[in-house]
Amino acid sequence: MALISEGRFIEDAWRRLADEEALPKSGKIIVSLSRLEHAVAHLDAGVALGVLAPNTTEPEPLAAALPRLSLISIVFPAFADGRGFSLARLIRRAGFTGELRASGRLLADQYRHALGCGFDTIEIPDDLAERQDESQWQAERTAHARTYQRGYVAPGSILEARRKAAAK
Amino acid sequence: MTAHDPSLARPNTPVTTYRYDEFDAAFVRERVAEFREQVRRRLEGSLTEEEFRPFRLMNGLYLQLHAYMLRVAIPYGTLTARQMRRLADIADKYDRGYGHFTTRQNLQYNWPKLIDTPDILEALAEVEMHAIQTSGNCIRNVTADHFSGVAPDEIEDPRATAEFLRQWSSAHPEFSFLPRKFKIAVTGAEHDRAAIMVHDVGLRIVKNAAGEVGYQVVIGGGLGRTPFVGKVLRDYVPRADLLAYLEAVMRVYNRFGRRDNKYKARIKILVHEKGIEEVRAAVEAEFAAMDRSAFSYDPAEFERIAGFFTPPPYEALPAESAKLRAERVTHPAFGNFAEVNAAPHRVPGYAIVTVSLKPIGGIPGDATSQQMRVLAEASERFGFGELRISHEQNVILPHVKQDDLFDLWKLLDGAGLATANAGLVSDIISCPGLDYCALATARSIPIAQAISKRFSDLSRQRRIGKLGIKISGCINACGHHHVGAIGILGLEKKGQESYQITLGGDPTFSASIGEILGPGVTAEQVPDVIEHIVDFYLAERQEGETFIETWRRIGHARFKDVLRREGEDGADI
């Protein structure tokens, strides 16, 4: 797997913990959603906790665990399945400030959608990373100066820019 | 726009359409650059065809039966003369000299090359046009009443709302990968010319008890293989909440719309399976939970947009033109055109003219580049340089002086654009069918042509009166056959084309889905069947009754009966 952050491929400091693996005493681990409650209750305070959430996850049950979570990784089963974008919005709205990760066969062309909905990092399979090199992610990150929507994370909203231009 | 723009020097320069500011222009240019890059990456191999597909669709590019097809957006159907000329130039340079106007206020080119499409998009961007979101599983080009701003029965021009929505929906970060395509239509009049009841979201501009303008929101309408008339989600949404409310609708749909089966992925299926109450509860809960201030409606922005849709400088004229009255008598062919294709205008002395793209025996919605140029000229000489595209696949000149109608008619007649059949039986809506479309199971165009020829006598058409025939070449229903007073659906049965006839469809506020008349008939039989239905209607109708009114009064069974009897008499129906 390759991890993209701020338009660059970076080392992943997180490790996915298999359900049958014992909880570690240190490090950064990502557990499955079904194991989340158990991990919150039993994990050492020094271990950073992340969760792998299917895109059909309801945000409400996650809410209780949010203060303990440092990472939420939302699964994109296919790049054309946009449910993860809405789920990301809801998780951010619930107050999550940690790392929000999109995991799946996402394309560089969708980077701005992901960033706009509150994702920080994108995790893609290696074969895809080979075809979509860093320059494509970097280009997509910087290509779109402004968007029409407000309330989304974006370099700038056209509506704000218009307002500023009109005030001059 | 620069001061050197030649269109500014023309008389009758349009004053009633939205003009891009620097941000709109930059946005569209960025999209073109992005698509150019995507085409390059596709050709170079860093995008597979499967990966490229949604992005080319979001830029209007389809892979059709024989070639690529480019679908250009004509937002809310409004077009300037300059833009129409550009469409003609593109048709000549990159296509085969014609374009096809569709039921969703788009223009389709049937023969562009993939490698040329970024250049075409650039040529469009120069005249403030684009192909953004004319396809794909995103919020499509927003459509509106083609009589916007000139209809006598209008509460408010819906184009300001449509433009507001065009901007909001363009490249939306959250809603560009929906379960399926998503279509929004807006009307501001008492009579629905935008078919809002058969859209994913239909917006009807209404006033509340305090006289404030807001929106009735209808969701879950649609045609295709499971046609539904939309249901009212909310009777009144204040303008200030429109975007927030639509975000709530879209979020509910994005999260809960089915994705296991593309035929069940539209919002109409969600509404059907969950029930409107459950969907409403989910939307209202989301709406209540949102931080509406974060992306709140900006009244100044709405006013800025609405400010473009102001009336052109009309002259003060008598309500009825004496010149027109005289010319109607001296030139009967013109008289028929004026009677059938001119509609009442809100301003005295003016008319709304429908230019039919349905010549007898022609291909519905097709226009040659030369015809497009004549239309551009007509709009400049006689209509403040503004045109509209209707969902009936015709072109509208929204502000023609009654005094000018005769000269307009002569100009149109010289270009084969004066067929006096607007709303009549040969004003047929038809999809491209098997002649172009990769999805189609039967031909549509030859059926439309055969019916048109059968009813070629325009005086007979006038006697029959308003009657909408709509033809689709497959169950996806792009020809809207379900809401045709007479609908025709082409299917393939055992290697043969078979046509199923429906009666009683209605796309307006009183929307209804047509009922099937009986077993399918062959292509050759279709004109006979239509003629029998029409004859039966003429025999049964009461004074002033339209086809649909007669059908509703006497019932579907009577129509079925008469056809059964005709069949026994040897008509082989």
PDB file of C-alpha atoms in Angstrom, chain B residues 16-167:
ATOM      1  CA  THR B  16     -30.963  38.855 -19.971  1.00  0.00           C
ATOM      2  CA  THR B  17     -28.477  36.062 -19.530  1.00  0.00           C
ATOM      3  CA  TYR B  18     -25.935  35.300 -16.875  1.00  0.00           C
ATOM      4  CA  ARG B  19     -22.478  36.604 -17.642  1.00  0.00           C
ATOM      5  CA  TYR B  20     -19.392  34.830 -16.319  1.00  0.00           C
ATOM      6  CA  ASP B  21     -17.237  36.842 -14.002  1.00  0.00           C
ATOM      7  CA  GLU B  22     -13.499  36.179 -13.723  1.00  0.00           C
ATOM      8  CA  PHE B  23     -14.115  33.333 -11.264  1.00  0.00           C
ATOM      9  CA  ASP B  24     -16.624  31.516 -13.444  1.00  0.00           C
ATOM     10  CA  ALA B  25     -14.323  31.906 -16.425  1.00  0.00           C
ATOM     11  CA  ALA B  26     -11.317  30.624 -14.475  1.00  0.00           C
ATOM     12  CA  PHE B  27     -13.329  27.710 -13.132  1.00  0.00           C
ATOM     13  CA  VAL B  28     -14.382  26.549 -16.603  1.00  0.00           C
ATOM     14  CA  ARG B  29     -10.864  27.024 -17.974  1.00  0.00           C
ATOM     15  CA  GLU B  30      -9.468  24.905 -15.156  1.00  0.00           C
ATOM     16  CA  ARG B  31     -11.942  22.168 -15.998  1.00  0.00           C
ATOM     17  CA  VAL B  32     -10.850  22.186 -19.618  1.00  0.00           C
ATOM     18  CA  ALA B  33      -7.198  21.985 -18.611  1.00  0.00           C
ATOM     19  CA  GLU B  34      -7.983  19.157 -16.226  1.00  0.00           C
ATOM     20  CA  PHE B  35      -9.795  17.223 -18.936  1.00  0.00           C
ATOM     21  CA  ARG B  36      -7.000  17.788 -21.424  1.00  0.00           C
ATOM     22  CA  GLU B  37      -4.679  16.254 -18.874  1.00  0.00           C
ATOM     23  CA  GLN B  38      -7.047  13.345 -18.265  1.00  0.00           C
ATOM     24  CA  VAL B  39      -7.221  12.611 -21.988  1.00  0.00           C
ATOM     25  CA  ARG B  40      -3.435  12.685 -22.097  1.00  0.00           C
ATOM     26  CA  ARG B  41      -3.169  10.322 -19.120  1.00  0.00           C
ATOM     27  CA  ARG B  42      -5.727   7.999 -20.698  1.00  0.00           C
ATOM     28  CA  LEU B  43      -3.782   7.841 -23.955  1.00  0.00           C
ATOM     29  CA  GLU B  44      -0.492   7.422 -22.102  1.00  0.00           C
ATOM     30  CA  GLY B  45      -1.924   4.654 -19.911  1.00  0.00           C
ATOM     31  CA  SER B  46      -1.915   6.042 -16.390  1.00  0.00           C
ATOM     32  CA  LEU B  47      -5.702   5.925 -16.474  1.00  0.00           C
ATOM     33  CA  THR B  48      -7.475   2.778 -17.630  1.00  0.00           C
ATOM     34  CA  GLU B  49     -10.635   3.096 -19.698  1.00  0.00           C
ATOM     35  CA  GLU B  50     -12.678   2.120 -16.642  1.00  0.00           C
ATOM     36  CA  GLU B  51     -11.000   4.815 -14.563  1.00  0.00           C
ATOM     37  CA  PHE B  52     -11.225   7.414 -17.300  1.00  0.00           C
ATOM     38  CA  ARG B  53     -14.925   6.752 -17.917  1.00  0.00           C
ATOM     39  CA  PRO B  54     -16.532   8.753 -15.081  1.00  0.00           C
ATOM     40  CA  PHE B  55     -14.264  11.715 -15.796  1.00  0.00           C
ATOM     41  CA  ARG B  56     -14.990  11.806 -19.492  1.00  0.00           C
ATOM     42  CA  LEU B  57     -18.697  11.474 -18.686  1.00  0.00           C
ATOM     43  CA  MET B  58     -18.461  14.395 -16.269  1.00  0.00           C
ATOM     44  CA  ASN B  59     -17.173  16.342 -19.238  1.00  0.00           C
ATOM     45  CA  GLY B  60     -20.021  15.250 -21.473  1.00  0.00           C
ATOM     46  CA  LEU B  61     -18.122  12.666 -23.489  1.00  0.00           C
ATOM     47  CA  TYR B  62     -19.849   9.359 -24.204  1.00  0.00           C
ATOM     48  CA  LEU B  63     -18.666   6.367 -26.150  1.00  0.00           C
ATOM     49  CA  GLN B  64     -21.581   5.588 -28.446  1.00  0.00           C
ATOM     50  CA  LEU B  65     -22.431   2.954 -30.990  1.00  0.00           C
ATOM     51  CA  HIS B  66     -20.241   4.302 -33.780  1.00  0.00           C
ATOM     52  CA  ALA B  67     -18.189   7.060 -32.223  1.00  0.00           C
ATOM     53  CA  TYR B  68     -17.791   9.382 -29.290  1.00  0.00           C
ATOM     54  CA  MET B  69     -20.634  11.744 -28.549  1.00  0.00           C
ATOM     55  CA  LEU B  70     -20.176  15.094 -26.840  1.00  0.00           C
ATOM     56  CA  ARG B  71     -23.076  16.504 -24.868  1.00  0.00           C
ATOM     57  CA  VAL B  72     -22.843  20.247 -24.377  1.00  0.00           C
ATOM     58  CA  ALA B  73     -24.750  21.902 -21.534  1.00  0.00           C
ATOM     59  CA  ILE B  74     -27.146  24.683 -22.275  1.00  0.00           C
ATOM     60  CA  PRO B  75     -27.814  25.660 -18.678  1.00  0.00           C
ATOM     61  CA  TYR B  76     -31.533  26.267 -18.083  1.00  0.00           C
ATOM     62  CA  GLY B  77     -31.910  26.257 -21.868  1.00  0.00           C
ATOM     63  CA  THR B  78     -30.737  29.840 -22.356  1.00  0.00           C
ATOM     64  CA  LEU B  79     -28.424  30.626 -25.228  1.00  0.00           C
ATOM     65  CA  THR B  80     -27.160  33.822 -26.857  1.00  0.00           C
ATOM     66  CA  ALA B  81     -26.761  34.384 -30.581  1.00  0.00           C
ATOM     67  CA  ARG B  82     -23.006  34.381 -30.130  1.00  0.00           C
ATOM     68  CA  GLN B  83     -23.119  31.037 -28.384  1.00  0.00           C
ATOM     69  CA  MET B  84     -25.411  29.569 -31.037  1.00  0.00           C
ATOM     70  CA  ARG B  85     -22.934  30.644 -33.723  1.00  0.00           C
ATOM     71  CA  ARG B  86     -20.142  28.982 -31.803  1.00  0.00           C
ATOM     72  CA  LEU B  87     -22.152  25.752 -31.658  1.00  0.00           C
ATOM     73  CA  ALA B  88     -22.529  25.992 -35.442  1.00  0.00           C
ATOM     74  CA  ASP B  89     -18.789  26.571 -35.916  1.00  0.00           C
ATOM     75  CA  ILE B  90     -17.960  23.560 -33.756  1.00  0.00           C
ATOM     76  CA  ALA B  91     -20.432  21.454 -35.749  1.00  0.00           C
ATOM     77  CA  ASP B  92     -18.590  22.391 -38.926  1.00  0.00           C
ATOM     78  CA  LYS B  93     -15.069  22.063 -37.631  1.00  0.00           C
ATOM     79  CA  TYR B  94     -15.312  18.983 -35.442  1.00  0.00           C
ATOM     80  CA  ASP B  95     -18.495  17.201 -36.488  1.00  0.00           C
ATOM     81  CA  ARG B  96     -20.516  16.679 -39.644  1.00  0.00           C
ATOM     82  CA  GLY B  97     -22.209  20.036 -39.826  1.00  0.00           C
ATOM     83  CA  TYR B  98     -25.084  19.483 -37.464  1.00  0.00           C
ATOM     84  CA  GLY B  99     -26.067  19.105 -33.848  1.00  0.00           C
ATOM     85  CA  HIS B 100     -28.887  17.433 -31.986  1.00  0.00           C
ATOM     86  CA  PHE B 101     -30.910  19.270 -29.336  1.00  0.00           C
ATOM     87  CA  THR B 102     -32.046  16.975 -26.535  1.00  0.00           C
ATOM     88  CA  THR B 103     -34.873  16.737 -24.016  1.00  0.00           C
ATOM     89  CA  ARG B 104     -32.606  18.042 -21.276  1.00  0.00           C
ATOM     90  CA  GLN B 105     -31.634  21.269 -22.918  1.00  0.00           C
ATOM     91  CA  ASN B 106     -28.323  19.977 -24.187  1.00  0.00           C
ATOM     92  CA  LEU B 107     -26.771  19.870 -27.627  1.00  0.00           C
ATOM     93  CA  GLN B 108     -25.138  16.637 -28.754  1.00  0.00           C
ATOM     94  CA  TYR B 109     -22.459  16.211 -31.357  1.00  0.00           C
ATOM     95  CA  ASN B 110     -22.395  12.703 -32.690  1.00  0.00           C
ATOM     96  CA  TRP B 111     -18.999  12.462 -34.357  1.00  0.00           C
ATOM     97  CA  PRO B 112     -16.240  14.229 -32.407  1.00  0.00           C
ATOM     98  CA  LYS B 113     -12.831  12.596 -31.959  1.00  0.00           C
ATOM     99  CA  LEU B 114     -11.488  11.985 -28.462  1.00  0.00           C
ATOM    100  CA  ILE B 115      -8.322  13.880 -29.232  1.00  0.00           C
ATOM    101  CA  ASP B 116     -10.318  16.946 -30.356  1.00  0.00           C
ATOM    102  CA  THR B 117     -12.607  17.174 -27.354  1.00  0.00           C
ATOM    103  CA  PRO B 118     -10.354  19.344 -25.169  1.00  0.00           C
ATOM    104  CA  ASP B 119     -10.181  21.836 -28.058  1.00  0.00           C
ATOM    105  CA  ILE B 120     -13.957  21.745 -28.419  1.00  0.00           C
ATOM    106  CA  LEU B 121     -14.345  22.385 -24.704  1.00  0.00           C
ATOM    107  CA  GLU B 122     -11.932  25.283 -25.005  1.00  0.00           C
ATOM    108  CA  ALA B 123     -13.935  26.728 -27.906  1.00  0.00           C
ATOM    109  CA  LEU B 124     -17.030  26.461 -25.741  1.00  0.00           C
ATOM    110  CA  ALA B 125     -15.330  28.069 -22.747  1.00  0.00           C
ATOM    111  CA  GLU B 126     -14.504  31.112 -24.876  1.00  0.00           C
ATOM    112  CA  VAL B 127     -18.227  31.802 -25.186  1.00  0.00           C
ATOM    113  CA  GLU B 128     -19.069  30.902 -21.569  1.00  0.00           C
ATOM    114  CA  MET B 129     -20.208  27.391 -22.303  1.00  0.00           C
ATOM    115  CA  HIS B 130     -19.145  23.958 -21.152  1.00  0.00           C
ATOM    116  CA  ALA B 131     -20.035  20.280 -21.041  1.00  0.00           C
ATOM    117  CA  ILE B 132     -19.554  19.939 -17.289  1.00  0.00           C
ATOM    118  CA  GLN B 133     -21.776  17.315 -15.687  1.00  0.00           C
ATOM    119  CA  THR B 134     -23.927  16.685 -18.725  1.00  0.00           C
ATOM    120  CA  SER B 135     -23.368  13.030 -17.904  1.00  0.00           C
ATOM    121  CA  GLY B 136     -22.009  10.851 -15.124  1.00  0.00           C
ATOM    122  CA  ASN B 137     -23.279   9.952 -11.674  1.00  0.00           C
ATOM    123  CA  CYS B 138     -23.367  13.522 -10.485  1.00  0.00           C
ATOM    124  CA  ILE B 139     -25.780  16.443 -10.432  1.00  0.00           C
ATOM    125  CA  ARG B 140     -26.554  17.015 -14.078  1.00  0.00           C
ATOM    126  CA  ASN B 141     -27.104  20.199 -16.017  1.00  0.00           C
ATOM    127  CA  VAL B 142     -29.990  21.970 -14.243  1.00  0.00           C
ATOM    128  CA  THR B 143     -32.982  22.536 -16.512  1.00  0.00           C
ATOM    129  CA  ALA B 144     -35.747  25.124 -16.348  1.00  0.00           C
ATOM    130  CA  ASP B 145     -38.909  26.352 -18.023  1.00  0.00           C
ATOM    131  CA  HIS B 146     -38.043  27.472 -21.561  1.00  0.00           C
ATOM    132  CA  PHE B 147     -40.547  30.341 -21.246  1.00  0.00           C
ATOM    133  CA  SER B 148     -38.694  31.704 -18.187  1.00  0.00           C
ATOM    134  CA  GLY B 149     -38.985  35.440 -17.786  1.00  0.00           C
ATOM    135  CA  VAL B 150     -41.598  35.842 -20.505  1.00  0.00           C
ATOM    136  CA  ALA B 151     -44.439  33.511 -19.494  1.00  0.00           C
ATOM    137  CA  PRO B 152     -47.566  35.372 -18.438  1.00  0.00           C
ATOM    138  CA  ASP B 153     -48.217  32.855 -15.636  1.00  0.00           C
ATOM    139  CA  GLU B 154     -44.854  33.213 -13.908  1.00  0.00           C
ATOM    140  CA  ILE B 155     -44.256  33.924 -10.217  1.00  0.00           C
ATOM    141  CA  GLU B 156     -40.525  34.405 -10.706  1.00  0.00           C
ATOM    142  CA  ASP B 157     -37.937  33.732 -13.386  1.00  0.00           C
ATOM    143  CA  PRO B 158     -36.524  30.319 -12.405  1.00  0.00           C
ATOM    144  CA  ARG B 159     -33.218  30.880 -14.193  1.00  0.00           C
ATOM    145  CA  ALA B 160     -31.657  32.746 -11.283  1.00  0.00           C
ATOM    146  CA  THR B 161     -32.320  29.700  -9.120  1.00  0.00           C
ATOM    147  CA  ALA B 162     -31.071  27.386 -11.858  1.00  0.00           C
ATOM    148  CA  GLU B 163     -27.827  29.346 -12.243  1.00  0.00           C
ATOM    149  CA  PHE B 164     -27.434  29.428  -8.461  1.00  0.00           C
ATOM    150  CA  LEU B 165     -27.758  25.626  -8.511  1.00  0.00           C
ATOM    151  CA  ARG B 166     -25.465  25.267 -11.516  1.00  0.00           C
ATOM    152  CA  GLN B 167     -22.687  26.885  -9.554  1.00  0.00           C
TER     153      GLN B 167
END
